[in-house]
PDB file of C-alpha atoms in Angstrom:
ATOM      1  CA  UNK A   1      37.274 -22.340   2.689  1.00 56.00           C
ATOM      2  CA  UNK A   2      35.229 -21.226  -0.633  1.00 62.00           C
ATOM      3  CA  UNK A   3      32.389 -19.612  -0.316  1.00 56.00           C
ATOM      4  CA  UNK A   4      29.999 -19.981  -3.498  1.00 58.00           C
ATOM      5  CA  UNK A   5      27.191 -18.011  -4.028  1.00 53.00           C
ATOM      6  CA  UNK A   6      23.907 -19.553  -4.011  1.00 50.00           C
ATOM      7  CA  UNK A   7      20.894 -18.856  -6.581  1.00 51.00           C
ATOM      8  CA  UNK A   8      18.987 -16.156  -7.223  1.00 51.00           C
ATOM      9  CA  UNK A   9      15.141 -16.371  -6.291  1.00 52.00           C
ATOM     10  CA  UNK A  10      12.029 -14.007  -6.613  1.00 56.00           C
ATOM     11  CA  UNK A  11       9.254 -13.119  -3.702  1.00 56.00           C
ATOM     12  CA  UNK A  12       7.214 -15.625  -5.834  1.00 55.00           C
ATOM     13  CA  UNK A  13       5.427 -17.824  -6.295  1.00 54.00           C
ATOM     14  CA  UNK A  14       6.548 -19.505  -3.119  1.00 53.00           C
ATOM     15  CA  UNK A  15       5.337 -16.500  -0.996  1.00 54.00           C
ATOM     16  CA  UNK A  16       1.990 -18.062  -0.850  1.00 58.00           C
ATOM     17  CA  UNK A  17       3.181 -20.797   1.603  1.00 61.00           C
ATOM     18  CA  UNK A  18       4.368 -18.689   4.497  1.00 64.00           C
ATOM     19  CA  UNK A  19       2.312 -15.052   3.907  1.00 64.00           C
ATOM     20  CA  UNK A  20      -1.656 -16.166   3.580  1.00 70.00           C
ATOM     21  CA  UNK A  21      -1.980 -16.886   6.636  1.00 66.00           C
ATOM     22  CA  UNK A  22      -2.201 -13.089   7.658  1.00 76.00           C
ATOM     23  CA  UNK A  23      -4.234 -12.412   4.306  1.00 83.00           C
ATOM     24  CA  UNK A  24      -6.432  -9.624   5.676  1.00 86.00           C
ATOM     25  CA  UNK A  25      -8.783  -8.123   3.401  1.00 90.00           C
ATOM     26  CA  UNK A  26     -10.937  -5.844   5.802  1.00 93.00           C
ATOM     27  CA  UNK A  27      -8.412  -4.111   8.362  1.00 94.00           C
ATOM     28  CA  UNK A  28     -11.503  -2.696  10.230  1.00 96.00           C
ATOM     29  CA  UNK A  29     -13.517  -4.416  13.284  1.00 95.00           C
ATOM     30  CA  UNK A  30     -16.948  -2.717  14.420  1.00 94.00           C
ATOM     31  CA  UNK A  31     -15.259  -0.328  16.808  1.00 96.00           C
ATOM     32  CA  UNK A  32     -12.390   0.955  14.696  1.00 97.00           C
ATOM     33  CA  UNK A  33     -12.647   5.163  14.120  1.00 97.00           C
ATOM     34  CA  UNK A  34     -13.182   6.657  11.407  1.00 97.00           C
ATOM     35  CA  UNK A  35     -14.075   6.750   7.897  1.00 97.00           C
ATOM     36  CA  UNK A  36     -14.573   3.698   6.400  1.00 97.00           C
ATOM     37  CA  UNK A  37     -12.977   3.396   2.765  1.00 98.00           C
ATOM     38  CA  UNK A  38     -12.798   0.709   0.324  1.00 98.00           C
ATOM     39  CA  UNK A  39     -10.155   0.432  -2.187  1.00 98.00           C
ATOM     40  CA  UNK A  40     -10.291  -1.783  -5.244  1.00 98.00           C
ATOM     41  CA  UNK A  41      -7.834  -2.374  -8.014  1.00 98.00           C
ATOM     42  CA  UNK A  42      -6.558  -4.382 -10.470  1.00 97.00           C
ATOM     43  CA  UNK A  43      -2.288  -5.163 -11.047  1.00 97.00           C
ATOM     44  CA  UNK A  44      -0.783  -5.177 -14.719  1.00 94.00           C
ATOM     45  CA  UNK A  45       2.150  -6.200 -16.170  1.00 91.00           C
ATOM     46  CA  UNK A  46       3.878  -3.731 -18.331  1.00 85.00           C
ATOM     47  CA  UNK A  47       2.450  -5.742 -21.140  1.00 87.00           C
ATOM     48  CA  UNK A  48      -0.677  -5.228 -19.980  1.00 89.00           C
ATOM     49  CA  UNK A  49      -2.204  -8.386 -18.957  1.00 92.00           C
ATOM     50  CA  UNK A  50      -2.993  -9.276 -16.044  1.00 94.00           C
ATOM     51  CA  UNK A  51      -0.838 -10.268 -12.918  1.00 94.00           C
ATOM     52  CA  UNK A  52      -2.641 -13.171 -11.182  1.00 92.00           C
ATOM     53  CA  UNK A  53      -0.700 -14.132  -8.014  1.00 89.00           C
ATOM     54  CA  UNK A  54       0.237 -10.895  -6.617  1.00 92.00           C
ATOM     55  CA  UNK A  55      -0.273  -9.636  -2.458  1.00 93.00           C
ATOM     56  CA  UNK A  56      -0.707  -6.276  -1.461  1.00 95.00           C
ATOM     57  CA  UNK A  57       1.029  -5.482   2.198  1.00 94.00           C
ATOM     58  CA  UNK A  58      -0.759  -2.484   3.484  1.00 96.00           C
ATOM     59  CA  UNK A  59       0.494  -0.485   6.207  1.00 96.00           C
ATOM     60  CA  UNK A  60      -1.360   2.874   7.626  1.00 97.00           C
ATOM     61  CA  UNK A  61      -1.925   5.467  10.559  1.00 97.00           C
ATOM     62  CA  UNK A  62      -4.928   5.388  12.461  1.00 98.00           C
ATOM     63  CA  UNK A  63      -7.789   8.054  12.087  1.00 98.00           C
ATOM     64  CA  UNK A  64      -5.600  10.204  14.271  1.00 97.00           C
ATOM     65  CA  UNK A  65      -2.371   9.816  12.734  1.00 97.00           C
ATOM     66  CA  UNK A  66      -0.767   7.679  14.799  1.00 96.00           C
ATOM     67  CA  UNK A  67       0.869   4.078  13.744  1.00 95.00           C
ATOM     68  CA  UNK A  68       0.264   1.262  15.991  1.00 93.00           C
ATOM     69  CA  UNK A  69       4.613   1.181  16.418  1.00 92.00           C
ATOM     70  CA  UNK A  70       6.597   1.514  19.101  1.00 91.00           C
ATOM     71  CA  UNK A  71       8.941   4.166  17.068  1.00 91.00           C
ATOM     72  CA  UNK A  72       5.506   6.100  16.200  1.00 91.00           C
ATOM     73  CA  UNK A  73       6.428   8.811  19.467  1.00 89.00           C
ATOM     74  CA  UNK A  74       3.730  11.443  18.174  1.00 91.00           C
ATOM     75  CA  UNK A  75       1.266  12.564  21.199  1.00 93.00           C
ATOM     76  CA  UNK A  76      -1.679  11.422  19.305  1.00 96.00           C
ATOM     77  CA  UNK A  77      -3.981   8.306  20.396  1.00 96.00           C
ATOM     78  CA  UNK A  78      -3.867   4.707  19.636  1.00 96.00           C
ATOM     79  CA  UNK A  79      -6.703   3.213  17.970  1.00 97.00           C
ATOM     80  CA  UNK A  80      -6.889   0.155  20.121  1.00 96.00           C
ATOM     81  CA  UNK A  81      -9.299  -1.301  17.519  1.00 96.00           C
ATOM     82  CA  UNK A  82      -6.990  -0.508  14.834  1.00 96.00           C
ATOM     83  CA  UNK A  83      -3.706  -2.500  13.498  1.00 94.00           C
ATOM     84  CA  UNK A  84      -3.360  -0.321  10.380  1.00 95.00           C
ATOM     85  CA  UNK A  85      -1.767  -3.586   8.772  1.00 94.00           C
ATOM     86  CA  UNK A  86      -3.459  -6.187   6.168  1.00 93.00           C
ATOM     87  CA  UNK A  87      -2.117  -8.621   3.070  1.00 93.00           C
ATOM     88  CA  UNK A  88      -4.469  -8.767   0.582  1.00 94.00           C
ATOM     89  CA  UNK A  89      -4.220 -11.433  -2.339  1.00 93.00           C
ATOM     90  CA  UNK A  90      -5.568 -10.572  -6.032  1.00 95.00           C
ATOM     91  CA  UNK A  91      -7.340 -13.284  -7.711  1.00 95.00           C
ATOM     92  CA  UNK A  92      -7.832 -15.145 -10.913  1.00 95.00           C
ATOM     93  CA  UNK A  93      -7.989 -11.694 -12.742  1.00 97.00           C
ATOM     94  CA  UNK A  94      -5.687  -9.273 -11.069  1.00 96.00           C
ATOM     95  CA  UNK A  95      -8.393  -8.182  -9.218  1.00 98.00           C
ATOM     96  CA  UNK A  96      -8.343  -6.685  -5.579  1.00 98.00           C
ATOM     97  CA  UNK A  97     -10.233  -5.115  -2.775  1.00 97.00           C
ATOM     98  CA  UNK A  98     -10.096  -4.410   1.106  1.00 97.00           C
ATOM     99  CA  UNK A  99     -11.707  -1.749   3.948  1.00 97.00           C
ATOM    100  CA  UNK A 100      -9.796   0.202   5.860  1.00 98.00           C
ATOM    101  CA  UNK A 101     -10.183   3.780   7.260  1.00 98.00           C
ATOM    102  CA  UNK A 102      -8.356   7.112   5.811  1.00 98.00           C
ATOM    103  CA  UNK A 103      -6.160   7.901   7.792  1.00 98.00           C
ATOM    104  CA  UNK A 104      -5.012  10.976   9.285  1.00 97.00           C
ATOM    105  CA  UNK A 105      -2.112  12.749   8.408  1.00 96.00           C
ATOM    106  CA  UNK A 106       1.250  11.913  10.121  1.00 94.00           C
ATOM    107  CA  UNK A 107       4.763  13.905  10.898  1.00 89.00           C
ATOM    108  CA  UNK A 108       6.998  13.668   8.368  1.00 85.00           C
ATOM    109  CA  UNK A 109      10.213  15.001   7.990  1.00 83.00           C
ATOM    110  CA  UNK A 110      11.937  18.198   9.891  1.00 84.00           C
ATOM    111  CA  UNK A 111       8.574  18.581  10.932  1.00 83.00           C
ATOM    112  CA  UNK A 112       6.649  18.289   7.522  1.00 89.00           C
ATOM    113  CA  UNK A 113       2.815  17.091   7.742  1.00 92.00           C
ATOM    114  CA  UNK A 114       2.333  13.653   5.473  1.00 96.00           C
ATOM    115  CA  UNK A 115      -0.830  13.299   3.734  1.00 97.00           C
ATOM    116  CA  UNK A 116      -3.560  10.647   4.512  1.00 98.00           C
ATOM    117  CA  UNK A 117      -1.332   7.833   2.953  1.00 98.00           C
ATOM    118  CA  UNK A 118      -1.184   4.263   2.889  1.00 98.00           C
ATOM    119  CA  UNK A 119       1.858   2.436   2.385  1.00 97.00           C
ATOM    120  CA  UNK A 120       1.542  -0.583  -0.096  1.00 97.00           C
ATOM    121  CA  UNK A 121       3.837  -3.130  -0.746  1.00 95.00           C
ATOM    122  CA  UNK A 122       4.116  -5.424  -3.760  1.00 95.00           C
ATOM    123  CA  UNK A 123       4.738  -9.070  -3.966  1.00 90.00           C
ATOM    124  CA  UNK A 124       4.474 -11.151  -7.187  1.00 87.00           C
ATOM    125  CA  UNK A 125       6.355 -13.624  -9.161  1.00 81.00           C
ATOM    126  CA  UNK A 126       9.083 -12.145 -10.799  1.00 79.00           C
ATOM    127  CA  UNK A 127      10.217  -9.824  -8.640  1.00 80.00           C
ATOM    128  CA  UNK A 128      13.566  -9.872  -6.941  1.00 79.00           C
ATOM    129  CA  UNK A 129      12.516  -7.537  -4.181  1.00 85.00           C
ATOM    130  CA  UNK A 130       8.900  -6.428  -2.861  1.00 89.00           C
ATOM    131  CA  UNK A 131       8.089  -2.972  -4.711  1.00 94.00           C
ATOM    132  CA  UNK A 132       7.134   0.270  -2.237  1.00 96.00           C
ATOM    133  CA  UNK A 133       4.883   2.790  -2.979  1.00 98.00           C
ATOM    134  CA  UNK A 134       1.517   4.782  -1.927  1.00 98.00           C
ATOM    135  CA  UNK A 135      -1.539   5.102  -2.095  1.00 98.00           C
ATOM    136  CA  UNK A 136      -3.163   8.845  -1.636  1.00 98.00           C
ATOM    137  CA  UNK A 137      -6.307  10.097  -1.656  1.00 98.00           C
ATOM    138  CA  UNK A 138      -7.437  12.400  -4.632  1.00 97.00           C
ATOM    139  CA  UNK A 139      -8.921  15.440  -3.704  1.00 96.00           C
ATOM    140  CA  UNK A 140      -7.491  15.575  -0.236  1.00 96.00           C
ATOM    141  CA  UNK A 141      -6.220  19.368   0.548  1.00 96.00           C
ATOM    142  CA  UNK A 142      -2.784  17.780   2.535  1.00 96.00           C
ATOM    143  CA  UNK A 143      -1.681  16.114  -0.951  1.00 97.00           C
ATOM    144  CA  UNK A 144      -0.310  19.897  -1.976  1.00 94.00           C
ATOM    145  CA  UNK A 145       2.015  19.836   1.061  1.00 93.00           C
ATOM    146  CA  UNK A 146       3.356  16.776   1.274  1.00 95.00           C
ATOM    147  CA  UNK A 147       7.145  16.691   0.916  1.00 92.00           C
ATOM    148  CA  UNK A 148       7.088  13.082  -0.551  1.00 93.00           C
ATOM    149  CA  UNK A 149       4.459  13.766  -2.968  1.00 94.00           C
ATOM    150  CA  UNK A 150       6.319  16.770  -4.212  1.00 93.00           C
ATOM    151  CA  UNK A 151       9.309  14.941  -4.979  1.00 93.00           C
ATOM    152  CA  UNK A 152       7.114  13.146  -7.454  1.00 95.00           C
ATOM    153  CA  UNK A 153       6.865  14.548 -11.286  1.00 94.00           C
ATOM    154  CA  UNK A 154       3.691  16.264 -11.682  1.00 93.00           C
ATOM    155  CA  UNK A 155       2.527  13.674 -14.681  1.00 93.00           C
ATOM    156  CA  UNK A 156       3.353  10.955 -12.766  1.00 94.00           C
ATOM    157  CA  UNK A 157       1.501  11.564  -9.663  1.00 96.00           C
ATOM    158  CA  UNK A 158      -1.804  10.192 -10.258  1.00 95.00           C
ATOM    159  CA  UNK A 159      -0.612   6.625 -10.194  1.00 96.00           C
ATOM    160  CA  UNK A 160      -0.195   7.255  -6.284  1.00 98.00           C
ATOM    161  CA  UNK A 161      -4.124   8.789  -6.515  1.00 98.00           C
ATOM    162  CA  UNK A 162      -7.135   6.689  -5.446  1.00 98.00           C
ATOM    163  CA  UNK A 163      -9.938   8.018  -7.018  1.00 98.00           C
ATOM    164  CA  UNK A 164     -13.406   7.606  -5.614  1.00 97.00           C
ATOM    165  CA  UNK A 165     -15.672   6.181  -8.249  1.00 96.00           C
ATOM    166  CA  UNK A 166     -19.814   7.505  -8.485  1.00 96.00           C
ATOM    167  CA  UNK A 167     -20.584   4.354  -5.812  1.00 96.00           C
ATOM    168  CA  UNK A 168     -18.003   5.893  -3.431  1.00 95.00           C
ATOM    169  CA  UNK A 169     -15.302   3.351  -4.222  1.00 97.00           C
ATOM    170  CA  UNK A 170     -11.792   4.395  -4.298  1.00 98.00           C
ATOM    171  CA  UNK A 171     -10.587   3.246  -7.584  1.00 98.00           C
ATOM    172  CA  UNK A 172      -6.631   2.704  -8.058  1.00 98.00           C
ATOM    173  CA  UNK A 173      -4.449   0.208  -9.883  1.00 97.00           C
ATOM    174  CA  UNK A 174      -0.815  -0.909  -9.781  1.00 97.00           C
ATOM    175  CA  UNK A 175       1.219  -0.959 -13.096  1.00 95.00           C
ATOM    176  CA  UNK A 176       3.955  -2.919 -12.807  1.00 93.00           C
ATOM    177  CA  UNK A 177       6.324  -1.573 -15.626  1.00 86.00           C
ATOM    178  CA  UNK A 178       6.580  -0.721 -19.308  1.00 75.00           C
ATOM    179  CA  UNK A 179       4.026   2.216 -19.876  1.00 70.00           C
ATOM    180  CA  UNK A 180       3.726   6.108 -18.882  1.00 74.00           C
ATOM    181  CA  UNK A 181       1.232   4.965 -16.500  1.00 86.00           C
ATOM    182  CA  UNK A 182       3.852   2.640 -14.414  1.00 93.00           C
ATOM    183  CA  UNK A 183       3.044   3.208 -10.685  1.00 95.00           C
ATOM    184  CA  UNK A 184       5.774   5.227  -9.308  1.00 95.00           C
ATOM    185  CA  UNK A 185       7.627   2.654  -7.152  1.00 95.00           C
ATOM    186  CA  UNK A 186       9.744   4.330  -4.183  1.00 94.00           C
ATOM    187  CA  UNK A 187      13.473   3.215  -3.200  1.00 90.00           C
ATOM    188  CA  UNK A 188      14.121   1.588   0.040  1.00 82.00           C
TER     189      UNK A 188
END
């Protein structure tokens, strides 16, 4: 028996048929806790322009911490208003937005504290593989001691750094490639 190899194919465009239905754009309901954020963006190619088809998977802690997962052991409480989970599409312009609530920090590592961090994965045309990487909040005292965040170069770390505009927006884009400003992307 041969065995041939079949052909290669990127997350997209075909992603749309099978992941919009769990597009999710405000991961809040009245009742969740805590602080209500709202993040807006915009995702680039590394020429630039903008990249028009894209999804954002977001993936967070609670208010308290604690991720609605059965591996997530911490003694902290559920959020029983609270997923911590949303896909949000960008549209004609690269453009992007969605409410959620900063989230508390977690347990990392040998017993390291995690910022307030959300987890963001990438979809678009053209790539082989989803990208991972983070969103943090700028300003937040637990960015200096966390481990992951550390690991980081110094210049590079404000691509993982929502910024809260003068409307109280957090402001923070994804750059796909090609520029110093490329959002670090994390192995996985």
């Amino acid at each position: 028996m041969t065995l041939n190899a079949t052909t290669s194919h990127t997350v997209g465009p075909y992603y749309h048929i099978g992941l919009t239905w769990l597009n999710r754009e405000d991961l809040t309901v009245e009742h969740t806790l805590g602080e209500r954020v709202a993040i807006t963006g915009q995702v680039i190619d590394g020429n630039g322009d903008v990249v028009n088809d894209a999804m954002l998977e977001v993936w967070q802690a609670n208010a308290a911490g604690k991720y609605d997962h059965p591996e997530d052991d911490q003694d902290k409480p559920l959020d029983p208003n609270f997923e911590g989970f949303g896909r949000v599409p960008v549209d004609a312009e690269g453009r992007f937005r969605f409410t959620t609530i900063k989230p508390g920090t977690v347990q990392g590592l040998k017993g390291t504290t995690q910022a307030p961090h959300l987890v963001v994965l990438v979809f678009a045309r053209g790539l082989v593989k989803h990208l991972l990487t983070r969103i943090y909040f700028d300003g937040e005292p637990a960015n200096v001691a966390d481990s992951l965040l550390e690991c980081v170069p110094a210049e590079r770390r404000d691509t993982l750094l929502a910024k809260k505009d003068a409307s109280g927006v957090y402001q923070w884009n994804v750059i796909l490639q090609g520029t110093e400003a490329e959002t670090v992307f994390f192995d996985y």
